């Protein structure tokens, strides 16, 4: 899947759409989810143009990979989530219901999150 430079997170990265920013460095931008699912719900996105976790893990440089993961940990720590705990989640593709085609990691926290995901009825 080709990267769509008009996706909403690309526009946020370019400053064309505002966001509630919590962190930014050379590799990553972090901002609050517009539709929070937990008391703390932060999105961390790489600065590079990657569609999803599949694209990012296949094609990003070592520096981008390391810088991004460091940023995720930093953001969670700064949000006060290291001690109580948090969940990181990245949706890739249709089965995971990825909505925005720019790689992002969700950080969920601020409450007991339960165990893993809710099993789908068979
Ligand atoms: P996903 O299903 O993993 O692609 O989740 C996309 C998330 O992005 C979803 O939780 C809502 C959030 N989102 C969508 N549009 C915007 C926006 O314009 N601003 C912010 N802050 N979050 C957005």
CSV table of N, CA and C and ligand atoms in Angstrom, one decimal:
chain,number,residue,atom,x,y,z
A,1,UNK,N,0.9,-1.2,0.0
A,1,UNK,CA,0.0,0.0,0.0
A,1,UNK,C,0.9,1.2,0.0
A,2,UNK,N,0.6,2.1,-1.0
A,2,UNK,CA,1.4,3.4,-1.1
A,2,UNK,C,1.0,4.3,0.0
A,3,UNK,N,2.0,5.1,0.5
A,3,UNK,CA,1.7,6.1,1.5
A,3,UNK,C,0.9,7.3,0.9
A,4,UNK,N,-0.2,7.6,1.6
A,4,UNK,CA,-1.1,8.7,1.2
A,4,UNK,C,-0.7,10.0,2.0
A,5,UNK,N,0.0,10.9,1.4
A,5,UNK,CA,0.5,12.1,2.1
A,5,UNK,C,-0.6,13.0,2.6
A,6,UNK,N,-1.9,12.7,2.2
A,6,UNK,CA,-3.0,13.5,2.6
A,6,UNK,C,-3.7,12.9,3.8
A,7,UNK,N,-3.2,11.8,4.4
A,7,UNK,CA,-3.8,11.3,5.6
A,7,UNK,C,-3.8,12.2,6.8
A,8,UNK,N,-4.7,12.1,7.7
A,8,UNK,CA,-4.8,13.1,8.8
A,8,UNK,C,-3.6,13.3,9.6
A,9,UNK,N,-2.8,12.2,9.9
A,9,UNK,CA,-1.6,12.3,10.7
A,9,UNK,C,-0.5,13.0,9.9
A,10,UNK,N,-0.4,12.8,8.6
A,10,UNK,CA,0.5,13.6,7.8
A,10,UNK,C,0.2,15.1,7.9
A,11,UNK,N,-1.1,15.4,7.9
A,11,UNK,CA,-1.5,16.8,8.0
A,11,UNK,C,-1.1,17.4,9.4
A,12,UNK,N,-1.3,16.6,10.4
A,12,UNK,CA,-0.8,17.0,11.8
A,12,UNK,C,0.7,17.2,11.8
A,13,UNK,N,1.4,16.3,11.2
A,13,UNK,CA,2.9,16.4,11.2
A,13,UNK,C,3.3,17.7,10.5
A,14,UNK,N,2.6,18.1,9.4
A,14,UNK,CA,2.9,19.3,8.7
A,14,UNK,C,2.4,20.5,9.3
A,15,UNK,N,1.6,20.4,10.4
A,15,UNK,CA,1.1,21.5,11.1
A,15,UNK,C,-0.1,22.1,10.5
A,16,UNK,N,-0.7,21.4,9.5
A,16,UNK,CA,-1.9,21.9,8.8
A,16,UNK,C,-3.2,21.7,9.6
A,17,UNK,N,-3.1,20.7,10.6
A,17,UNK,CA,-4.2,20.4,11.5
A,17,UNK,C,-3.7,20.4,12.9
A,18,UNK,N,-4.4,21.1,13.9
A,18,UNK,CA,-3.8,21.1,15.2
A,18,UNK,C,-3.9,19.8,15.9
A,19,UNK,N,-3.1,19.6,17.0
A,19,UNK,CA,-3.2,18.5,17.8
A,19,UNK,C,-2.8,18.9,19.2
A,20,UNK,N,-3.2,18.1,20.2
A,20,UNK,CA,-2.8,18.3,21.6
A,20,UNK,C,-1.5,17.6,21.9
A,21,UNK,N,-0.4,18.3,21.5
A,21,UNK,CA,0.9,17.7,21.5
A,21,UNK,C,1.4,17.4,22.9
A,22,UNK,N,2.0,16.3,23.2
A,22,UNK,CA,2.6,16.0,24.5
A,22,UNK,C,4.1,15.8,24.3
A,23,UNK,N,4.6,15.5,23.1
A,23,UNK,CA,6.1,15.3,23.0
A,23,UNK,C,6.4,15.4,21.5
A,24,UNK,N,7.7,15.9,21.2
A,24,UNK,CA,8.2,15.8,19.9
A,24,UNK,C,9.7,15.8,19.9
A,25,UNK,N,10.3,15.0,19.1
A,25,UNK,CA,11.7,15.0,18.9
A,25,UNK,C,12.0,14.8,17.4
A,26,UNK,N,13.3,14.4,17.1
A,26,UNK,CA,13.6,14.2,15.6
A,26,UNK,C,12.9,13.1,15.0
A,27,UNK,N,12.5,12.1,15.8
A,27,UNK,CA,11.9,10.8,15.3
A,27,UNK,C,10.4,10.7,15.4
A,28,UNK,N,9.9,11.4,16.4
A,28,UNK,CA,8.5,11.1,16.8
A,28,UNK,C,7.7,12.3,17.2
A,29,UNK,N,6.4,12.2,17.0
A,29,UNK,CA,5.5,13.2,17.6
A,29,UNK,C,4.4,12.4,18.4
A,30,UNK,N,4.1,13.0,19.5
A,30,UNK,CA,3.1,12.3,20.4
A,30,UNK,C,2.0,13.3,20.7
A,31,UNK,N,0.7,12.9,20.6
A,31,UNK,CA,-0.4,13.8,20.9
A,31,UNK,C,-1.6,13.0,21.4
A,32,UNK,N,-2.5,13.7,22.0
A,32,UNK,CA,-3.7,13.0,22.6
A,32,UNK,C,-4.7,12.5,21.5
A,33,UNK,N,-5.2,11.3,21.7
A,33,UNK,CA,-6.2,10.8,20.8
A,33,UNK,C,-7.4,11.7,20.8
A,34,UNK,N,-8.0,12.0,19.7
A,34,UNK,CA,-9.2,12.8,19.6
A,34,UNK,C,-10.4,12.2,20.3
A,35,UNK,N,-10.4,10.8,20.4
A,35,UNK,CA,-11.5,10.1,20.9
A,35,UNK,C,-11.0,9.1,21.9
A,36,UNK,N,-10.6,9.6,23.1
A,36,UNK,CA,-9.9,8.7,24.1
A,36,UNK,C,-10.7,7.6,24.6
A,37,UNK,N,-10.1,6.4,24.6
A,37,UNK,CA,-10.7,5.2,25.0
A,37,UNK,C,-10.4,4.9,26.5
A,38,UNK,N,-9.4,5.6,27.1
A,38,UNK,CA,-9.0,5.4,28.5
A,38,UNK,C,-8.7,6.8,29.0
A,39,UNK,N,-8.6,7.0,30.3
A,39,UNK,CA,-8.3,8.3,30.9
A,39,UNK,C,-7.0,8.9,30.2
A,40,UNK,N,-6.0,8.1,30.0
A,40,UNK,CA,-4.8,8.6,29.2
A,40,UNK,C,-4.8,7.7,27.9
A,41,UNK,N,-4.9,8.4,26.8
A,41,UNK,CA,-4.8,7.8,25.5
A,41,UNK,C,-4.0,8.7,24.6
A,42,UNK,N,-2.8,8.3,24.3
A,42,UNK,CA,-1.8,9.1,23.6
A,42,UNK,C,-1.4,8.3,22.3
A,43,UNK,N,-1.3,9.0,21.2
A,43,UNK,CA,-0.8,8.4,20.0
A,43,UNK,C,0.7,8.8,19.8
A,44,UNK,N,1.5,7.9,19.4
A,44,UNK,CA,2.9,8.3,19.1
A,44,UNK,C,3.1,7.9,17.6
A,45,UNK,N,3.6,8.8,16.8
A,45,UNK,CA,3.8,8.5,15.4
A,45,UNK,C,5.2,8.9,15.0
A,46,UNK,N,5.8,8.1,14.0
A,46,UNK,CA,7.1,8.5,13.5
A,46,UNK,C,7.0,9.7,12.6
A,47,UNK,N,8.1,10.4,12.5
A,47,UNK,CA,8.1,11.5,11.5
A,47,UNK,C,8.1,11.1,10.1
A,48,UNK,N,8.7,9.9,9.8
A,48,UNK,CA,8.8,9.4,8.5
A,48,UNK,C,7.4,8.9,7.9
A,49,UNK,N,7.4,8.8,6.6
A,49,UNK,CA,6.1,8.4,5.9
A,49,UNK,C,6.0,6.9,5.9
A,50,UNK,N,5.4,6.3,6.9
A,50,UNK,CA,5.2,4.9,6.9
A,50,UNK,C,3.8,4.6,7.2
A,51,UNK,N,3.2,3.7,6.4
A,51,UNK,CA,1.8,3.4,6.4
A,51,UNK,C,1.3,2.7,7.7
A,52,UNK,N,2.2,1.8,8.1
A,52,UNK,CA,1.7,0.9,9.2
A,52,UNK,C,2.9,0.3,9.9
A,53,UNK,N,2.7,-0.5,10.9
A,53,UNK,CA,3.8,-1.2,11.6
A,53,UNK,C,4.5,-2.1,10.6
A,54,UNK,N,3.8,-2.7,9.7
A,54,UNK,CA,4.4,-3.6,8.7
A,54,UNK,C,5.4,-2.8,7.9
A,55,UNK,N,5.0,-1.7,7.4
A,55,UNK,CA,5.9,-0.8,6.6
A,55,UNK,C,7.1,-0.3,7.4
A,56,UNK,N,6.8,0.2,8.6
A,56,UNK,CA,7.8,0.8,9.5
A,56,UNK,C,8.9,-0.3,9.8
A,57,UNK,N,8.4,-1.4,10.3
A,57,UNK,CA,9.4,-2.4,10.7
A,57,UNK,C,10.2,-3.0,9.5
A,58,UNK,N,9.7,-3.0,8.3
A,58,UNK,CA,10.4,-3.5,7.2
A,58,UNK,C,11.3,-2.4,6.6
A,59,UNK,N,11.0,-1.2,6.7
A,59,UNK,CA,11.7,-0.2,5.9
A,59,UNK,C,12.3,1.0,6.6
A,60,UNK,N,12.0,1.2,7.9
A,60,UNK,CA,12.7,2.3,8.6
A,60,UNK,C,14.1,2.0,8.9
A,61,UNK,N,14.9,3.0,9.1
A,61,UNK,CA,16.3,2.8,9.4
A,61,UNK,C,16.4,2.4,10.9
A,62,UNK,N,17.6,1.9,11.2
A,62,UNK,CA,17.9,1.5,12.7
A,62,UNK,C,17.6,2.8,13.6
A,63,UNK,N,18.1,3.9,13.1
A,63,UNK,CA,17.9,5.1,13.9
A,63,UNK,C,16.5,5.5,14.1
A,64,UNK,N,15.7,5.3,13.1
A,64,UNK,CA,14.2,5.6,13.2
A,64,UNK,C,13.5,4.6,14.1
A,65,UNK,N,13.9,3.3,13.9
A,65,UNK,CA,13.3,2.3,14.8
A,65,UNK,C,13.6,2.6,16.2
A,66,UNK,N,14.9,2.8,16.5
A,66,UNK,CA,15.3,3.0,17.9
A,66,UNK,C,14.7,4.3,18.5
A,67,UNK,N,14.8,5.3,17.7
A,67,UNK,CA,14.3,6.6,18.1
A,67,UNK,C,12.8,6.6,18.4
A,68,UNK,N,12.1,5.9,17.6
A,68,UNK,CA,10.6,5.8,17.8
A,68,UNK,C,10.3,5.1,19.1
A,69,UNK,N,10.9,3.9,19.2
A,69,UNK,CA,10.6,3.1,20.4
A,69,UNK,C,11.0,3.8,21.7
A,70,UNK,N,12.2,4.5,21.7
A,70,UNK,CA,12.6,5.3,22.8
A,70,UNK,C,11.5,6.4,23.1
A,71,UNK,N,11.0,7.0,22.1
A,71,UNK,CA,10.0,8.0,22.3
A,71,UNK,C,8.7,7.5,22.9
A,72,UNK,N,8.3,6.3,22.5
A,72,UNK,CA,7.1,5.7,23.1
A,72,UNK,C,7.3,5.5,24.6
A,73,UNK,N,8.4,4.9,25.0
A,73,UNK,CA,8.7,4.7,26.4
A,73,UNK,C,8.8,6.0,27.1
A,74,UNK,N,9.4,7.0,26.5
A,74,UNK,CA,9.6,8.3,27.2
A,74,UNK,C,8.2,8.9,27.5
A,75,UNK,N,7.3,8.9,26.4
A,75,UNK,CA,6.0,9.5,26.6
A,75,UNK,C,5.2,8.8,27.7
A,76,UNK,N,5.2,7.5,27.7
A,76,UNK,CA,4.5,6.7,28.7
A,76,UNK,C,5.0,7.1,30.1
A,77,UNK,N,6.3,7.2,30.2
A,77,UNK,CA,7.0,7.5,31.5
A,77,UNK,C,6.6,8.9,32.0
A,78,UNK,N,6.6,9.9,31.0
A,78,UNK,CA,6.3,11.3,31.3
A,78,UNK,C,4.8,11.4,31.7
A,79,UNK,N,4.0,10.5,31.1
A,79,UNK,CA,2.6,10.6,31.4
A,79,UNK,C,2.3,9.9,32.8
A,80,UNK,N,3.3,9.4,33.5
A,80,UNK,CA,3.1,8.8,34.8
A,80,UNK,C,2.6,7.4,34.8
A,81,UNK,N,2.8,6.7,33.6
A,81,UNK,CA,2.2,5.4,33.5
A,81,UNK,C,3.1,4.2,33.8
A,82,UNK,N,4.4,4.5,34.0
A,82,UNK,CA,5.4,3.4,34.2
A,82,UNK,C,5.0,2.6,35.4
A,83,UNK,N,4.7,3.3,36.5
A,83,UNK,CA,4.4,2.6,37.8
A,83,UNK,C,3.1,1.9,37.7
A,84,UNK,N,2.0,2.5,37.4
A,84,UNK,CA,0.7,1.8,37.4
A,84,UNK,C,0.6,0.8,36.2
A,85,UNK,N,1.3,1.1,35.1
A,85,UNK,CA,1.2,0.2,34.0
A,85,UNK,C,0.4,0.8,32.8
A,86,UNK,N,0.6,0.3,31.6
A,86,UNK,CA,-0.1,0.8,30.5
A,86,UNK,C,0.0,-0.2,29.4
A,87,UNK,N,-0.7,0.0,28.3
A,87,UNK,CA,-0.7,-0.9,27.2
A,87,UNK,C,-0.4,-0.1,25.9
A,88,UNK,N,0.5,-0.7,25.1
A,88,UNK,CA,0.9,-0.2,23.8
A,88,UNK,C,0.2,-1.1,22.8
A,89,UNK,N,-0.3,-0.4,21.7
A,89,UNK,CA,-1.1,-1.2,20.7
A,89,UNK,C,-0.9,-0.5,19.3
A,90,UNK,N,-0.6,-1.3,18.3
A,90,UNK,CA,-0.5,-0.8,16.9
A,90,UNK,C,-1.4,-1.6,16.0
A,91,UNK,N,-2.4,-1.0,15.4
A,91,UNK,CA,-3.2,-1.7,14.4
A,91,UNK,C,-2.6,-1.7,13.1
A,92,UNK,N,-2.5,-2.8,12.4
A,92,UNK,CA,-2.1,-2.9,11.0
A,92,UNK,C,-3.1,-3.5,10.2
A,93,UNK,N,-3.6,-2.8,9.2
A,93,UNK,CA,-4.5,-3.4,8.2
A,93,UNK,C,-5.9,-3.6,8.6
A,94,UNK,N,-6.6,-4.3,7.7
A,94,UNK,CA,-8.1,-4.4,7.8
A,94,UNK,C,-8.6,-5.2,9.0
A,95,UNK,N,-8.0,-6.4,9.2
A,95,UNK,CA,-8.4,-7.2,10.3
A,95,UNK,C,-8.3,-6.5,11.7
A,96,UNK,N,-7.3,-5.6,11.8
A,96,UNK,CA,-7.1,-4.8,13.0
A,96,UNK,C,-7.8,-3.5,13.0
A,97,UNK,N,-8.6,-3.2,11.9
A,97,UNK,CA,-9.4,-2.0,11.8
A,97,UNK,C,-8.5,-0.8,11.9
A,98,UNK,N,-7.3,-0.8,11.3
A,98,UNK,CA,-6.5,0.4,11.2
A,98,UNK,C,-7.3,1.5,10.4
A,99,UNK,N,-7.4,2.7,11.1
A,99,UNK,CA,-8.2,3.7,10.4
A,99,UNK,C,-7.3,4.7,9.7
A,100,UNK,N,-6.2,5.1,10.3
A,100,UNK,CA,-5.4,6.1,9.8
A,100,UNK,C,-4.1,5.5,9.2
A,101,UNK,N,-3.8,5.7,7.9
A,101,UNK,CA,-2.7,5.0,7.3
A,101,UNK,C,-1.4,5.7,7.4
A,102,UNK,N,-1.1,6.1,8.7
A,102,UNK,CA,0.3,6.5,9.0
A,102,UNK,C,0.6,5.8,10.3
A,103,UNK,N,1.7,5.0,10.4
A,103,UNK,CA,2.0,4.2,11.5
A,103,UNK,C,1.8,4.9,12.8
A,104,UNK,N,1.1,4.3,13.8
A,104,UNK,CA,1.0,5.0,15.1
A,104,UNK,C,0.9,3.9,16.2
A,105,UNK,N,1.4,4.2,17.3
A,105,UNK,CA,1.3,3.4,18.5
A,105,UNK,C,0.3,4.1,19.5
A,106,UNK,N,-0.7,3.4,19.9
A,106,UNK,CA,-1.6,3.9,21.0
A,106,UNK,C,-0.9,3.6,22.3
A,107,UNK,N,-1.0,4.5,23.2
A,107,UNK,CA,-0.6,4.2,24.6
A,107,UNK,C,-1.9,4.4,25.5
A,108,UNK,N,-2.3,3.4,26.1
A,108,UNK,CA,-3.5,3.4,26.9
A,108,UNK,C,-3.1,3.3,28.4
A,109,UNK,N,-3.8,4.1,29.2
A,109,UNK,CA,-3.5,4.0,30.7
A,109,UNK,C,-4.4,4.8,31.5
A,110,UNK,N,-4.2,4.8,32.8
A,110,UNK,CA,-5.0,5.5,33.7
A,110,UNK,C,-6.1,4.8,34.3
A,111,UNK,N,-6.2,3.5,34.0
A,111,UNK,CA,-7.2,2.6,34.6
A,111,UNK,C,-6.7,1.2,34.5
A,112,UNK,N,-7.4,0.3,35.2
A,112,UNK,CA,-7.1,-1.2,35.0
A,112,UNK,C,-7.6,-1.5,33.6
A,113,UNK,N,-6.8,-2.0,32.7
A,113,UNK,CA,-7.1,-2.3,31.3
A,113,UNK,C,-7.6,-3.7,31.0
A,114,UNK,N,-7.7,-4.5,32.0
A,114,UNK,CA,-8.2,-5.8,31.8
A,114,UNK,C,-7.1,-6.6,31.1
A,115,UNK,N,-7.4,-7.9,30.8
A,115,UNK,CA,-6.4,-8.7,30.1
A,115,UNK,C,-6.5,-8.7,28.6
A,116,UNK,N,-5.4,-8.3,28.0
A,116,UNK,CA,-5.3,-8.5,26.5
A,116,UNK,C,-6.5,-7.9,25.8
A,117,UNK,N,-7.0,-8.7,24.8
A,117,UNK,CA,-8.2,-8.2,24.0
A,117,UNK,C,-9.4,-9.1,24.3
A,118,UNK,N,-10.6,-8.5,24.0
A,118,UNK,CA,-11.8,-9.3,24.2
A,118,UNK,C,-11.9,-10.3,23.1
A,119,UNK,N,-12.0,-11.6,23.5
A,119,UNK,CA,-12.2,-12.6,22.4
A,119,UNK,C,-13.4,-12.4,21.6
A,120,UNK,N,-13.3,-12.6,20.3
A,120,UNK,CA,-14.5,-12.5,19.4
A,120,UNK,C,-15.3,-13.8,19.5
A,121,UNK,N,-16.7,-13.6,19.5
A,121,UNK,CA,-17.5,-14.8,19.5
A,121,UNK,C,-17.3,-15.6,18.3
A,122,UNK,N,-17.3,-16.9,18.4
A,122,UNK,CA,-17.1,-17.7,17.2
A,122,UNK,C,-18.4,-18.2,16.6
B,1,LIG,P1,-6.4,3.2,14.4
B,1,LIG,O1,-7.7,2.5,14.4
B,1,LIG,O2,-5.3,2.5,15.2
B,1,LIG,O3,-6.0,3.7,13.0
B,1,LIG,O4,-6.7,4.5,15.3
B,1,LIG,C1,-6.7,5.8,14.8
B,1,LIG,C2,-6.9,6.7,16.0
B,1,LIG,O5,-6.7,8.1,15.6
B,1,LIG,C3,-8.3,6.7,16.6
B,1,LIG,O6,-8.2,6.3,18.0
B,1,LIG,C4,-8.8,8.2,16.6
B,1,LIG,C5,-7.5,8.9,16.3
B,1,LIG,N1,-7.7,10.1,15.4
B,1,LIG,C6,-8.3,10.1,14.2
B,1,LIG,N2,-8.3,11.4,13.7
B,1,LIG,C7,-7.6,12.2,14.6
B,1,LIG,C8,-7.3,13.5,14.7
B,1,LIG,O7,-7.6,14.3,13.8
B,1,LIG,N3,-6.6,14.0,15.8
B,1,LIG,C9,-6.3,13.1,16.8
B,1,LIG,N4,-5.7,13.6,17.8
B,1,LIG,N5,-6.6,11.8,16.8
B,1,LIG,C10,-7.3,11.3,15.7
